[in-house]
């Protein structure tokens, strides 16, 4: 176990905001985690479990305990003629899990290549890209209840997955810490390449796991800034989902509005398009920028504070609401 006091989180958030945490605790197995959870001081303190901080916006220093796992490992739990069940430590880098699966010829997560963050968070966020979501492969999630200290194994159904949401993200539920995820992958992969620019990227070549992964990586690298070079947390807002009747009215006013179906009677609209229409794309506001290739991504141009980023996000929300009557909800979690 590692414990640090007044510790900088600059390397633990992809906006690279140099906030400090009062305490930073890193555990390497479930026994250590249980010891921390049962500790009276821990129970009295404010605490937050983080992964790679690629979906977090720290507004202030954190006056409490930041918890981080180093539980790693990718093991085959079960293998059949058609599939494998993998047991993955929550601290495994998600993209390394994808790279490993692809190298073994196991399909199901290749479209989720290059998404930053750790495996545990992938199951909490229900990460998604190019028509695939983590929920499509998650069989069970192993997690500790922070109030009762009990370990529980959640079935996929119990995780209550939705668009970027899960049981674990619902603030009314008991707080859980994910230690392992178990994902089922296909030994006879079926490819999903009709989404975004994947098909063009494959340029007519027969899809293989590696080719699809390479295509996803190439498209993402062109579209999204590398957080190591330009601090960001990916899509800052979720794509709004509105009733079809409201969408039809908007379409009369904005015939070119892009959309895709989102379940019965609902339509999803790309938040990036709405933001672009309001004139934010490529603009900077002091040290905060709206990425020139994707208006949904806010970037730290150098030295930005969390509250400065939050202020720009708020002005975007207001502008989109005033113009389209649509309320954008942050995908990024504000801390502090
Ligand atoms: C350039 C870029 C591109 C991105 N593209 C995508 C994309 O295509 N699709 C997509 O879905 N997301 C995308 N994201 C967002 C981000 O990668 C995901 O949300 C990711 O799952 C966050 O993982 P993390 O380990 O960084 O979690 P963090 O940001 O550290 O935490 C996210 C949440 O999970 C909680 N958490 C983390 N680990 C645990 C744990 N073990 N137990 C309990 N709670 C935990 C945290 O408290 C927090 O609420 C992108 C981000 C960036 C920077």
mmCIF file with all atom_site columns, N, CA and C in Angstrom, residues 101 110 193 246 280:
data_model
loop_
_atom_site.group_PDB
_atom_site.id
_atom_site.type_symbol
_atom_site.label_atom_id
_atom_site.label_alt_id
_atom_site.label_comp_id
_atom_site.label_asym_id
_atom_site.label_entity_id
_atom_site.label_seq_id
_atom_site.pdbx_PDB_ins_code
_atom_site.Cartn_x
_atom_site.Cartn_y
_atom_site.Cartn_z
_atom_site.occupancy
_atom_site.B_iso_or_equiv
_atom_site.pdbx_formal_charge
_atom_site.auth_seq_id
_atom_site.auth_comp_id
_atom_site.auth_asym_id
_atom_site.auth_atom_id
_atom_site.pdbx_PDB_model_num
ATOM 1  N N  . UNK A 1 101 ? -6.615  -8.631 -26.292 1.00 0.00 ? 101 UNK A N  1
ATOM 2  C CA . UNK A 1 101 ? -7.712  -9.420 -26.869 1.00 0.00 ? 101 UNK A CA 1
ATOM 3  C C  . UNK A 1 101 ? -7.511  -9.577 -28.378 1.00 0.00 ? 101 UNK A C  1
ATOM 4  N N  . UNK A 1 110 ? -12.740 -4.523 -30.062 1.00 0.00 ? 110 UNK A N  1
ATOM 5  C CA . UNK A 1 110 ? -11.806 -3.838 -30.960 1.00 0.00 ? 110 UNK A CA 1
ATOM 6  C C  . UNK A 1 110 ? -12.280 -2.426 -31.330 1.00 0.00 ? 110 UNK A C  1
ATOM 7  N N  . UNK A 1 193 ? -18.586 -2.444 -38.646 1.00 0.00 ? 193 UNK A N  1
ATOM 8  C CA . UNK A 1 193 ? -17.758 -1.387 -39.249 1.00 0.00 ? 193 UNK A CA 1
ATOM 9  C C  . UNK A 1 193 ? -18.592 -0.335 -39.988 1.00 0.00 ? 193 UNK A C  1
ATOM 10 N N  . UNK A 1 246 ? -40.211 16.539 -30.518 1.00 0.00 ? 246 UNK A N  1
ATOM 11 C CA . UNK A 1 246 ? -39.433 17.770 -30.380 1.00 0.00 ? 246 UNK A CA 1
ATOM 12 C C  . UNK A 1 246 ? -38.405 17.866 -31.491 1.00 0.00 ? 246 UNK A C  1
ATOM 13 N N  . UNK A 1 280 ? -18.684 28.066 -31.172 1.00 0.00 ? 280 UNK A N  1
ATOM 14 C CA . UNK A 1 280 ? -17.573 27.862 -30.219 1.00 0.00 ? 280 UNK A CA 1
ATOM 15 C C  . UNK A 1 280 ? -16.378 27.116 -30.823 1.00 0.00 ? 280 UNK A C  1
#
